[in-house]
mmCIF file of C-alpha atoms in Angstrom:
data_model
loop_
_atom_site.group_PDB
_atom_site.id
_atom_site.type_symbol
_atom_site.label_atom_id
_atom_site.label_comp_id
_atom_site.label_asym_id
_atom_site.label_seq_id
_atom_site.Cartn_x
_atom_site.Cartn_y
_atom_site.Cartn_z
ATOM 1 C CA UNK A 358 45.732 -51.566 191.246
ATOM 2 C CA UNK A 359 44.683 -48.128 189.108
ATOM 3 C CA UNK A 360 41.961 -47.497 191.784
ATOM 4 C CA UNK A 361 44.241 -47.930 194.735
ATOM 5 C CA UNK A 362 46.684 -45.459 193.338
ATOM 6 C CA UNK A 363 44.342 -43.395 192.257
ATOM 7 C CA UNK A 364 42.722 -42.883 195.670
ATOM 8 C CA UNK A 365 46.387 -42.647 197.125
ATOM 9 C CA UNK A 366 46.779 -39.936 194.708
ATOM 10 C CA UNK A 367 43.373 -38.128 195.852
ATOM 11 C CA UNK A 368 43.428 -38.678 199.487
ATOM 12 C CA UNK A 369 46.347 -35.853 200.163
ATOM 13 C CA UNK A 370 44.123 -33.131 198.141
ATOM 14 C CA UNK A 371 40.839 -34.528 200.119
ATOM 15 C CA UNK A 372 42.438 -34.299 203.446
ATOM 16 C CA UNK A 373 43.713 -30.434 202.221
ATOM 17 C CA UNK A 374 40.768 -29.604 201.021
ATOM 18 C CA UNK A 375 38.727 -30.210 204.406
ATOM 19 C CA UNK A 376 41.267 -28.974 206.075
ATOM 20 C CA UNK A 377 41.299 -25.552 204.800
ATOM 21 C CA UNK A 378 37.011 -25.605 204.714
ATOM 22 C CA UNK A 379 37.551 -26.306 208.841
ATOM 23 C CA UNK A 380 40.025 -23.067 208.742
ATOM 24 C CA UNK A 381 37.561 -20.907 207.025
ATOM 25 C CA UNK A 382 34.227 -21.688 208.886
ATOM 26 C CA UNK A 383 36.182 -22.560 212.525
ATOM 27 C CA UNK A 384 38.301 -19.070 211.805
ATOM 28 C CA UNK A 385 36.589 -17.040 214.625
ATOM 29 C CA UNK A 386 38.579 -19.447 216.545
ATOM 30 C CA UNK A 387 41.908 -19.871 214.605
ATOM 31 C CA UNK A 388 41.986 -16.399 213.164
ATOM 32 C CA UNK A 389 43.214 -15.091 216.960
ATOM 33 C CA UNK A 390 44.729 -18.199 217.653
ATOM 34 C CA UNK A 391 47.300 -17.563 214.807
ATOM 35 C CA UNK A 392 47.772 -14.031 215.701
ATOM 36 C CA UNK A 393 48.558 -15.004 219.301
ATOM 37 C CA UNK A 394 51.038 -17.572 218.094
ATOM 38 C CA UNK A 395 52.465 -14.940 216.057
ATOM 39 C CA UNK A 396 52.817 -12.273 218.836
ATOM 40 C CA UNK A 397 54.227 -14.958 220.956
ATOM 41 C CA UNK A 398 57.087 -15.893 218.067
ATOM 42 C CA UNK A 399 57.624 -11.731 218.547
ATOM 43 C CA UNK A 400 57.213 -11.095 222.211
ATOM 44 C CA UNK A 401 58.746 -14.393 223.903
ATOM 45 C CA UNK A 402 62.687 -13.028 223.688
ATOM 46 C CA UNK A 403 61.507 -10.719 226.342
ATOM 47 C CA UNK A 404 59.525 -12.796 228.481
ATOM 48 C CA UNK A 405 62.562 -14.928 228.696
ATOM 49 C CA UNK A 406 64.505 -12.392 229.325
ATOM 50 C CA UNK A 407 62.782 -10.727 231.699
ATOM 51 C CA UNK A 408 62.201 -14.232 233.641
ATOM 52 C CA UNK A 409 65.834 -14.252 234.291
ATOM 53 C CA UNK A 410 65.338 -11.236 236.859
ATOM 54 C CA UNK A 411 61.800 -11.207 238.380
ATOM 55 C CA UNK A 412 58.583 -13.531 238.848
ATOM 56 C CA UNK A 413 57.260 -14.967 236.141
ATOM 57 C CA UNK A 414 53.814 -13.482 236.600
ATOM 58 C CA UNK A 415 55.425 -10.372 236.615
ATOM 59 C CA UNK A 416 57.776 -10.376 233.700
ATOM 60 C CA UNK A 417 54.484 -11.588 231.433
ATOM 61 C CA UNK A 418 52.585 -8.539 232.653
ATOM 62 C CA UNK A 419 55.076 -6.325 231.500
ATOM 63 C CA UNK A 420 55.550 -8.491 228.195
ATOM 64 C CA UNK A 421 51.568 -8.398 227.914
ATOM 65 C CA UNK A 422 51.661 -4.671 228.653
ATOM 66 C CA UNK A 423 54.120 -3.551 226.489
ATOM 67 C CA UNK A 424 52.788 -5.946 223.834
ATOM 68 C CA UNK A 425 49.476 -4.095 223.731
ATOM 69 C CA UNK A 426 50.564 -0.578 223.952
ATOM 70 C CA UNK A 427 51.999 -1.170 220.584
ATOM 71 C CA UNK A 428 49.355 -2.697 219.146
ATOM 72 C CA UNK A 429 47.335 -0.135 220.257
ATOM 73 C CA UNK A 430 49.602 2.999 218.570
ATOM 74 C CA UNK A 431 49.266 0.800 215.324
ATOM 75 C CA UNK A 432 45.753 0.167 215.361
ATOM 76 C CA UNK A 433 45.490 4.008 216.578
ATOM 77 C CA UNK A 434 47.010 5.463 213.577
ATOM 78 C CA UNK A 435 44.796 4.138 210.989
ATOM 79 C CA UNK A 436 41.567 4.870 213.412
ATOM 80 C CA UNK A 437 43.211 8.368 213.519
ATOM 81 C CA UNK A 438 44.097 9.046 210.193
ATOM 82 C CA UNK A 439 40.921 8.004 208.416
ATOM 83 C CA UNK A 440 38.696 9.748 211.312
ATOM 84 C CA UNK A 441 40.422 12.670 210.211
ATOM 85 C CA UNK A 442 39.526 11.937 206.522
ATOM 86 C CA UNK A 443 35.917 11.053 207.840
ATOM 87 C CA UNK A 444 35.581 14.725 209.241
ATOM 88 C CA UNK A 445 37.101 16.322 206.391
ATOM 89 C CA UNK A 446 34.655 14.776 203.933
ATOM 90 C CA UNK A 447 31.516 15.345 205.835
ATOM 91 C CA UNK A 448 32.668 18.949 206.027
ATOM 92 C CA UNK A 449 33.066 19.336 202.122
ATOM 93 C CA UNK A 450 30.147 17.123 200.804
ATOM 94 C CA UNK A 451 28.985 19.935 198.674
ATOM 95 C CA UNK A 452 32.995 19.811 196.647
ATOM 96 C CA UNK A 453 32.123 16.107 196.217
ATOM 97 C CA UNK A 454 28.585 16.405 195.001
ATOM 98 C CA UNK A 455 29.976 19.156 192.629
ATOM 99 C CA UNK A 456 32.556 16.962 191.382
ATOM 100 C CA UNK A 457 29.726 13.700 190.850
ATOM 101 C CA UNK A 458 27.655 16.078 188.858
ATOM 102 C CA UNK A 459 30.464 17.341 186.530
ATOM 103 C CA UNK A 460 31.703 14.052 185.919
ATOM 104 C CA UNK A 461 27.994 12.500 185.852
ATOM 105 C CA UNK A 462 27.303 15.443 183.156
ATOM 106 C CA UNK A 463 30.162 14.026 180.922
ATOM 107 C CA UNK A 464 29.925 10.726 181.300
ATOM 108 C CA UNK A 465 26.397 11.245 180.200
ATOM 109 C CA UNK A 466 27.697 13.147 177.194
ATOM 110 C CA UNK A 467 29.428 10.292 176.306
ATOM 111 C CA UNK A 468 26.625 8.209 176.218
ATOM 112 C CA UNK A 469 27.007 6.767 179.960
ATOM 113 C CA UNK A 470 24.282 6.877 182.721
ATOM 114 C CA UNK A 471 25.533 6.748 186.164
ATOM 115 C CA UNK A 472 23.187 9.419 187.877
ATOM 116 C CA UNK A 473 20.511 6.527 188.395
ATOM 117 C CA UNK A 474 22.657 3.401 189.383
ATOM 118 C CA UNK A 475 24.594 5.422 192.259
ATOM 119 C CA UNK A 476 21.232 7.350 193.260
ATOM 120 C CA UNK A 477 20.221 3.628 193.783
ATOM 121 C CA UNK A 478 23.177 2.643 195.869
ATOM 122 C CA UNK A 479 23.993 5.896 198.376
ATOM 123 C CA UNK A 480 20.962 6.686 200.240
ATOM 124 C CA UNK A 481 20.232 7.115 203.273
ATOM 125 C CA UNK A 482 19.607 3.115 203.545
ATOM 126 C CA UNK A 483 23.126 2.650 202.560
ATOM 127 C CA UNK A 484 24.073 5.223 204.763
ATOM 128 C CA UNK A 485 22.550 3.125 207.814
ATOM 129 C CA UNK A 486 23.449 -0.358 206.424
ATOM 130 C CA UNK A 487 27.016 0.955 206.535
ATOM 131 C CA UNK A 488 26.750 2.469 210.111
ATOM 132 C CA UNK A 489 25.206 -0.919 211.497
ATOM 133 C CA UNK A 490 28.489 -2.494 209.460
ATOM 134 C CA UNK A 491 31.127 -0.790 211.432
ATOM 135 C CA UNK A 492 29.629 -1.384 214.495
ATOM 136 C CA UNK A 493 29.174 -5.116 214.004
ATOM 137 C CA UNK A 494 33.161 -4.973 212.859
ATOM 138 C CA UNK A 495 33.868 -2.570 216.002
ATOM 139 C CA UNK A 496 32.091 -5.745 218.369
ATOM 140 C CA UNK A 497 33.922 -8.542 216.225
ATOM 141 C CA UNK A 498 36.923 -6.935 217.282
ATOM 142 C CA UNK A 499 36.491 -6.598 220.972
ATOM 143 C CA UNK A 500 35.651 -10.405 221.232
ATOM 144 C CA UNK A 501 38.954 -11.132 218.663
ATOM 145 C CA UNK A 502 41.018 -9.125 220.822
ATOM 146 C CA UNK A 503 39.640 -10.624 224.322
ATOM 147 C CA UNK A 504 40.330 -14.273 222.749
ATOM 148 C CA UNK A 505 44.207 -12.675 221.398
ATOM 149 C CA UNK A 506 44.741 -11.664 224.820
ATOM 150 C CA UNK A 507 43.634 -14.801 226.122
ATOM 151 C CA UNK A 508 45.365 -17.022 224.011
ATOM 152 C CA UNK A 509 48.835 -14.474 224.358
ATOM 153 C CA UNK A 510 48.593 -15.220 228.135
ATOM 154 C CA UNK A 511 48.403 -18.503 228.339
ATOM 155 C CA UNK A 512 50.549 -19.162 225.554
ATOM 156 C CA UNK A 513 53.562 -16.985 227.420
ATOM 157 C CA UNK A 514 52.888 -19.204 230.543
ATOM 158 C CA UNK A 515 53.699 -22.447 228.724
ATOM 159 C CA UNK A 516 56.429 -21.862 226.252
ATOM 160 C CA UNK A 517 59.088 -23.299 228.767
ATOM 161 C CA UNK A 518 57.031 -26.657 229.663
ATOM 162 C CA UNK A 519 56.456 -26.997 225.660
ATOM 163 C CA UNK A 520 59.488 -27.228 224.782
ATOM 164 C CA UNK A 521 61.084 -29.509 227.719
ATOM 165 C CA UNK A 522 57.868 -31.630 226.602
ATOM 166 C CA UNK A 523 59.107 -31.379 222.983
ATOM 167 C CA UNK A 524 62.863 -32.031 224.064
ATOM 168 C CA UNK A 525 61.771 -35.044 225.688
ATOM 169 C CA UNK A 526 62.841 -38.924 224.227
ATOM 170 C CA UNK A 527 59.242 -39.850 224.102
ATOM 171 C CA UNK A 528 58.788 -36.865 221.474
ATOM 172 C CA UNK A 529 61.623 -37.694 219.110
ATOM 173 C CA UNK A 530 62.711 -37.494 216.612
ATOM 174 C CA UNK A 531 59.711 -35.188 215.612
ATOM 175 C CA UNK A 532 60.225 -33.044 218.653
ATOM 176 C CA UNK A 533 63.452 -31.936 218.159
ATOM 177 C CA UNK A 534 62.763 -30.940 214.362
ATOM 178 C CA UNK A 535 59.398 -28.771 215.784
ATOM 179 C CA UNK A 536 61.697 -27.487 218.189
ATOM 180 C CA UNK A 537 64.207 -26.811 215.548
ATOM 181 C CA UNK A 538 61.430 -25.336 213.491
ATOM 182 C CA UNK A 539 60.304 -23.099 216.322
ATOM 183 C CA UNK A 540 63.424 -21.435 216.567
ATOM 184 C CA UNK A 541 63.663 -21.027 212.980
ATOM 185 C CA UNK A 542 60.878 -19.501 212.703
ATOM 186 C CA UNK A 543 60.708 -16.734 215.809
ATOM 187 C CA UNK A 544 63.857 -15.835 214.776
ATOM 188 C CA UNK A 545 62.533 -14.909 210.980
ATOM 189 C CA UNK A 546 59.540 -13.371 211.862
ATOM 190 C CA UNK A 547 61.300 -10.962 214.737
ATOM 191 C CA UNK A 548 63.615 -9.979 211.318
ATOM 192 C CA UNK A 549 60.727 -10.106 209.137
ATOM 193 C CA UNK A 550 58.410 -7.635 211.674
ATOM 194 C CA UNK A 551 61.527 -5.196 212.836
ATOM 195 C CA UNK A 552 62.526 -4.564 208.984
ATOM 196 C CA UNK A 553 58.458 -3.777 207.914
ATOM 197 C CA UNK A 554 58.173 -2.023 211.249
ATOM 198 C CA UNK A 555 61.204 0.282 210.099
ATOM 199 C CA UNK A 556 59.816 0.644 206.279
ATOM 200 C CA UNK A 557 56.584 1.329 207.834
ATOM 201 C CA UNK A 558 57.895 4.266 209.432
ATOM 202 C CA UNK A 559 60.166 5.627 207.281
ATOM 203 C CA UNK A 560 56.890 4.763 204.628
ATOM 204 C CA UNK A 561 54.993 7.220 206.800
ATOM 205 C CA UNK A 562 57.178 9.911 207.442
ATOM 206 C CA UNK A 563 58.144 10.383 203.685
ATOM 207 C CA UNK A 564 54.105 9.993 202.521
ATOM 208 C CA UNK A 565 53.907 12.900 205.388
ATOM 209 C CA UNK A 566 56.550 14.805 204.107
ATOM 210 C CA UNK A 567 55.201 14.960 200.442
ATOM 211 C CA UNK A 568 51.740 15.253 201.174
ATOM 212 C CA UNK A 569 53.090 18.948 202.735
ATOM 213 C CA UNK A 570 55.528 19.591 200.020
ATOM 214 C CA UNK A 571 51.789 18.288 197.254
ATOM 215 C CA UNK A 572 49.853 20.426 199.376
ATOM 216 C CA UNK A 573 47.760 18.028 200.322
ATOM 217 C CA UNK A 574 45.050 18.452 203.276
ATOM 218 C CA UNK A 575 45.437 16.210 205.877
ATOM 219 C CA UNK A 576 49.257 15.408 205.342
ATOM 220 C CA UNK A 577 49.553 13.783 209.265
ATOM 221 C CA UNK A 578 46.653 11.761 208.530
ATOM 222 C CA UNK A 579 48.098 10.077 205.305
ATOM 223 C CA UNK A 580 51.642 9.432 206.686
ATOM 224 C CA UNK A 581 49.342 7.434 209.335
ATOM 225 C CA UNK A 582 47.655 5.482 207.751
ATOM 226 C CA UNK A 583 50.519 4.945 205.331
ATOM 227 C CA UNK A 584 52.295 3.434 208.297
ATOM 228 C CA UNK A 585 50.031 1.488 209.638
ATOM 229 C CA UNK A 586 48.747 -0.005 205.686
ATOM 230 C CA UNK A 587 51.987 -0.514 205.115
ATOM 231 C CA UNK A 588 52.090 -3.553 207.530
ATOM 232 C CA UNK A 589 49.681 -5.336 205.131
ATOM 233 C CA UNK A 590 51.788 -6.260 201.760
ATOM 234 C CA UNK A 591 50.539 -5.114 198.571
ATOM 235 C CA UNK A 592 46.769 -4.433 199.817
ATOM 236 C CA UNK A 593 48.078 -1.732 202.626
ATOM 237 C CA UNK A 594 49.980 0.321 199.461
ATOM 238 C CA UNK A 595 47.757 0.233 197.478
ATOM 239 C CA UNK A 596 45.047 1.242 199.441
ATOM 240 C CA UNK A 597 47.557 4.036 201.044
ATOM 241 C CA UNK A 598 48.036 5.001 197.600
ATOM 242 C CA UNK A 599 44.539 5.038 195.743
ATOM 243 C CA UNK A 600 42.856 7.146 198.999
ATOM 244 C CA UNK A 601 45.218 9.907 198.650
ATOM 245 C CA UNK A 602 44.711 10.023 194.522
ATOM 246 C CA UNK A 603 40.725 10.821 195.150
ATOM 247 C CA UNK A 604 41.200 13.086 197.975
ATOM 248 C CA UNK A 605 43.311 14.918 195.527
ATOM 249 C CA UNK A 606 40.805 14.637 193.025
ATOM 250 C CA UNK A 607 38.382 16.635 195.420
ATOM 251 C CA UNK A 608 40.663 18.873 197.011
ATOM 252 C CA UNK A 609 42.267 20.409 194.055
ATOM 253 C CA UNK A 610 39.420 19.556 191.105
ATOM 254 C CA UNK A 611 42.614 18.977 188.686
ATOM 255 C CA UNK A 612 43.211 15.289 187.731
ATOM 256 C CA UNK A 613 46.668 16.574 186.702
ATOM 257 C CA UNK A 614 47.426 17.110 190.054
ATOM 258 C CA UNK A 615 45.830 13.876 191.251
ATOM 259 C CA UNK A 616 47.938 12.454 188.851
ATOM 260 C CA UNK A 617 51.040 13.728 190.179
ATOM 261 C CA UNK A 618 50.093 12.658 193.558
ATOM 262 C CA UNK A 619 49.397 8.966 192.302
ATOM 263 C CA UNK A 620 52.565 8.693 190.744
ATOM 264 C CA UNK A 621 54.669 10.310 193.701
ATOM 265 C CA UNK A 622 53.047 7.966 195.942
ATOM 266 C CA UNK A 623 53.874 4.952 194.249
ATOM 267 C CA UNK A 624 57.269 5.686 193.582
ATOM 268 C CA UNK A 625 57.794 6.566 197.352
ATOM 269 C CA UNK A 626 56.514 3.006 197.901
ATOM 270 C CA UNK A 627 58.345 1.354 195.208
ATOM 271 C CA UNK A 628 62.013 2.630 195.812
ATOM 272 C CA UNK A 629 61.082 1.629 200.232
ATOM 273 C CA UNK A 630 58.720 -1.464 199.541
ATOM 274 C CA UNK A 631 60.808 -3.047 196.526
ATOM 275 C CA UNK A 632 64.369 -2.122 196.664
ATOM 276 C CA UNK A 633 65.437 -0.769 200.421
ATOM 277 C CA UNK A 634 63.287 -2.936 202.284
ATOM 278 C CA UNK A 635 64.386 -6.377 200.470
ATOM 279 C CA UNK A 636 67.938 -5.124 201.021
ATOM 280 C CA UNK A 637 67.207 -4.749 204.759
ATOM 281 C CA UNK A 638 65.463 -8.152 205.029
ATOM 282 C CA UNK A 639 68.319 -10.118 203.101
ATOM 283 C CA UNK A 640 68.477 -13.414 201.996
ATOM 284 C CA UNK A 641 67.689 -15.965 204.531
ATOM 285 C CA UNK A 642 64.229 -14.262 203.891
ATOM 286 C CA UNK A 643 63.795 -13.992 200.740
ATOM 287 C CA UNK A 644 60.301 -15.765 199.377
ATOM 288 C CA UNK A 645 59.258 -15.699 195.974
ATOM 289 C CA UNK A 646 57.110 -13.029 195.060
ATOM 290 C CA UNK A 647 54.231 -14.473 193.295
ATOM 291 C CA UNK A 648 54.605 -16.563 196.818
ATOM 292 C CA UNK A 649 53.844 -13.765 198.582
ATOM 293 C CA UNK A 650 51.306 -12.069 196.645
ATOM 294 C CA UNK A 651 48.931 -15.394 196.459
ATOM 295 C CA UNK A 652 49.819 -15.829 200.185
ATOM 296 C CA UNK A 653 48.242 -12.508 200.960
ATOM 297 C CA UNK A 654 44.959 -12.997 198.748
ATOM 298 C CA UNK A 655 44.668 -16.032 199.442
ATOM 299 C CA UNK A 656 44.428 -15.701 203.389
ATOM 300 C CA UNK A 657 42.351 -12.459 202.624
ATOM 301 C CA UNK A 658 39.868 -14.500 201.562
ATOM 302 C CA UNK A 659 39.926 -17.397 203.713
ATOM 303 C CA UNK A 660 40.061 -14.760 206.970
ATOM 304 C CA UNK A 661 39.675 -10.897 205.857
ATOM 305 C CA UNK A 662 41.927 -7.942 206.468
ATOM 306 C CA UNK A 663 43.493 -10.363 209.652
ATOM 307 C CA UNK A 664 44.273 -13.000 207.005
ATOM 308 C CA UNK A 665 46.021 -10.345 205.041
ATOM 309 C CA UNK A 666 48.211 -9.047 207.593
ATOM 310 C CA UNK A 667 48.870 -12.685 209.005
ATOM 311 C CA UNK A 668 49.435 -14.209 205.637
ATOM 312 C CA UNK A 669 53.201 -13.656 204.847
ATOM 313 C CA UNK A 670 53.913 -14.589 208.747
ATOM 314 C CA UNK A 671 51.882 -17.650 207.475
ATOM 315 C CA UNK A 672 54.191 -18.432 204.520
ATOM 316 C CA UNK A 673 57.267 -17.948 206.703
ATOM 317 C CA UNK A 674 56.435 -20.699 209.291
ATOM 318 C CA UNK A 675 54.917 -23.505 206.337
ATOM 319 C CA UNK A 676 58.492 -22.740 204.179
ATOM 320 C CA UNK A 677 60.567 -23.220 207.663
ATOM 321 C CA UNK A 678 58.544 -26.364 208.472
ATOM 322 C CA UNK A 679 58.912 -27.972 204.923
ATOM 323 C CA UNK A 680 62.602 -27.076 205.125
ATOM 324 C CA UNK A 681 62.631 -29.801 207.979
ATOM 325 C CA UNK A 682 61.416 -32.621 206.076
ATOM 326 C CA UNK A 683 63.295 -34.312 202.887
ATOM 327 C CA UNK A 684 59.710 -35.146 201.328
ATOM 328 C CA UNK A 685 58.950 -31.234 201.535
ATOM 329 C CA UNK A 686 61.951 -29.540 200.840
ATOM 330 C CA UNK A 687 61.236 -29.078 197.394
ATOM 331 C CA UNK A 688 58.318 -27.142 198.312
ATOM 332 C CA UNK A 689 60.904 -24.447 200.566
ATOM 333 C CA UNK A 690 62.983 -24.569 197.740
ATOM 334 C CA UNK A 691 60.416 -23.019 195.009
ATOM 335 C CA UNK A 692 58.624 -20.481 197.320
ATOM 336 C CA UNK A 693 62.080 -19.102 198.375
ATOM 337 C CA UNK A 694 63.169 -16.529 196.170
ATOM 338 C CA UNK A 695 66.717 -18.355 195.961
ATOM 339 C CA UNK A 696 68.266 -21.533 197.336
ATOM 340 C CA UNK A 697 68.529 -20.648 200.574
ATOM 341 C CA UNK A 698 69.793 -23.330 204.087
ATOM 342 C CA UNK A 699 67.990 -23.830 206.227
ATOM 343 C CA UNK A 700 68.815 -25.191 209.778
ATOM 344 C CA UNK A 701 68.007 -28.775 209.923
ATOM 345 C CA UNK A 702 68.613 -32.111 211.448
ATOM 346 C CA UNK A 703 70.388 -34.910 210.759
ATOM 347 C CA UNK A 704 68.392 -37.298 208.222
#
């Protein structure tokens, strides 16, 4: 009797555990396949409506067309903005080298070598290792973005047949709570994506606007990239924060000033990241934020900067889902930042 409930007990993590390994190596596959499902859960509200008035075909090329246009003026912004940073620092290598020697000669003072472990490191090797990186990412990307678009299309094309198969009595009672789910959860994430869209800007516009006011060189470029980090919680601050700091370092050879940069920045993204945009968002999505902060690692790892950026989308849909189930409500209830209802069907 002890060994049967023990491997009762066991099976559940066994079956999680392989289920997450198939995620990780199969994620060339179900790293764009989320994403499209995601864009779908954003986009479909206009597909539908635009079905209402014109061909199908032709209401999901404009929904595909308008769909990538903005993903483009994201993605262009952070290309943008650190291009500009990439010209900027070729142009003042000698300031940096400067810098490494001055703070080389005291760290050496102090009884730390550092002049022979980074000699080791950035050469010329490194230099090409990193250049063949890029490209490999830049190639990775086409092929993700050929299998997004893929996946968008199709998935647009069979929304309506999905859910009459879901509303169906052959699917019940499990179709009607996915469809429940569904609804549940496009409606979220459209909330969730227009309020971080709207911090994002406002993020950008105010890192632009003190970067001018600091003095700071390339003040478009770092409200860019703000804007478009910003979209990635916790990782895309800090990163938009910690870039600007050592540019300042370089530009103004004062770490008073870089200083007074660091803190600016982060209080520009605490007052928009922690107070205005959870006011904005509200409660009905409100998540716990240890929740959200192991969501993000945690995805990071299991699928790279795309699991970052998809992870709190991620969260949303598993909290929805065990909202729909008594044996899984608990779990809704803890990563939700308070008790929250959620829409549900009768038990």
């Amino acid at each position: 009797m002890i060994g049967v409930t023990a491997g009762r007990s066991v099976n559940p993590l066994v079956t999680a555990t392989l289920v997450l390994a198939f995620l990780y190596f199969a994620r060339s596959i179900f790293v764009p396949l989320t994403f499209s499902l995601f864009t779908i859960a954003m986009v479909w509200p206009v597909q539908a409506y635009l079905q209402r008035w014109m061909p199908k075909l032709l209401a999901l090329l404009i929904t595909l067309t308008a769909t990538i246009v903005v993903i483009v003026i994201v993605g262009s912004s952070v290309v943008w903005g650190f291009t500009k940073l990439a010209q900027w620092m070729l142009l003042n290598t000698g300031r940096y080298q400067a810098i490494y020697m001055e703070w080389a000669m005291w760290l050496e003072s102090h009884g730390i070598t550092v002049a022979g472990p980074l000699a080791n490191h950035f050469d010329m090797a490194w230099l090409v290792r990193f250049t063949q990186g890029v490209a490999s990412r830049l190639n990775s990307f086409a092929g993700f973005a050929v299998l997004v678009f893929i996946f968008l299309m199709l998935g647009l094309l069979e929304v309506d047949d999905f859910n009459r198969r879901l509303a169906s009595p052959a699917a019940q009672p499990y179709g009607e709570r996915i469809l429940i789910a569904n609804r549940e959860i496009g409606r979220k994430l459209r909330r969730f994506m227009v309020v971080r869209s709207f911090a994002s800007v406002l993020t950008g516009l105010v890192v632009w606007g003190f970067a001018l006011v600091a003095g700071l060189e390339l003040a478009a470029a770092w409200g860019a990239i703000a804007f478009a980090l910003n979209y990635i919680p916790f990782l895309g601050p800090l990163v938009a924060t910690v870039f600007p700091t050592l540019f300042a370092i370089a530009q103004f050879d004062s770490w008073q000033t870089a200083v007074i940069v660091f803190v600016g920045l982060n209080l520009i993204q605490f007052i928009i990241g922690s107070y205005l945009e959870p006011l904005l968002t509200g409660a009905s999505l409100t998540i716990s934020p240890f929740a959200v902060i192991f969501a993000v690692f945690f995805w990071s790892f299991m699928w790279g900067i795309s699991g970052a950026f998809i992870g709190v989308p991620i969260l949303i849909a598993f909290v929805v889902y065990c909202a729909q189930y008594p044996a899984s409500r608990w779990l809704a209830v803890l990563l939700s930042g308070n008790p929250v209802h959620y829409e549900k069907t009768p038990e």
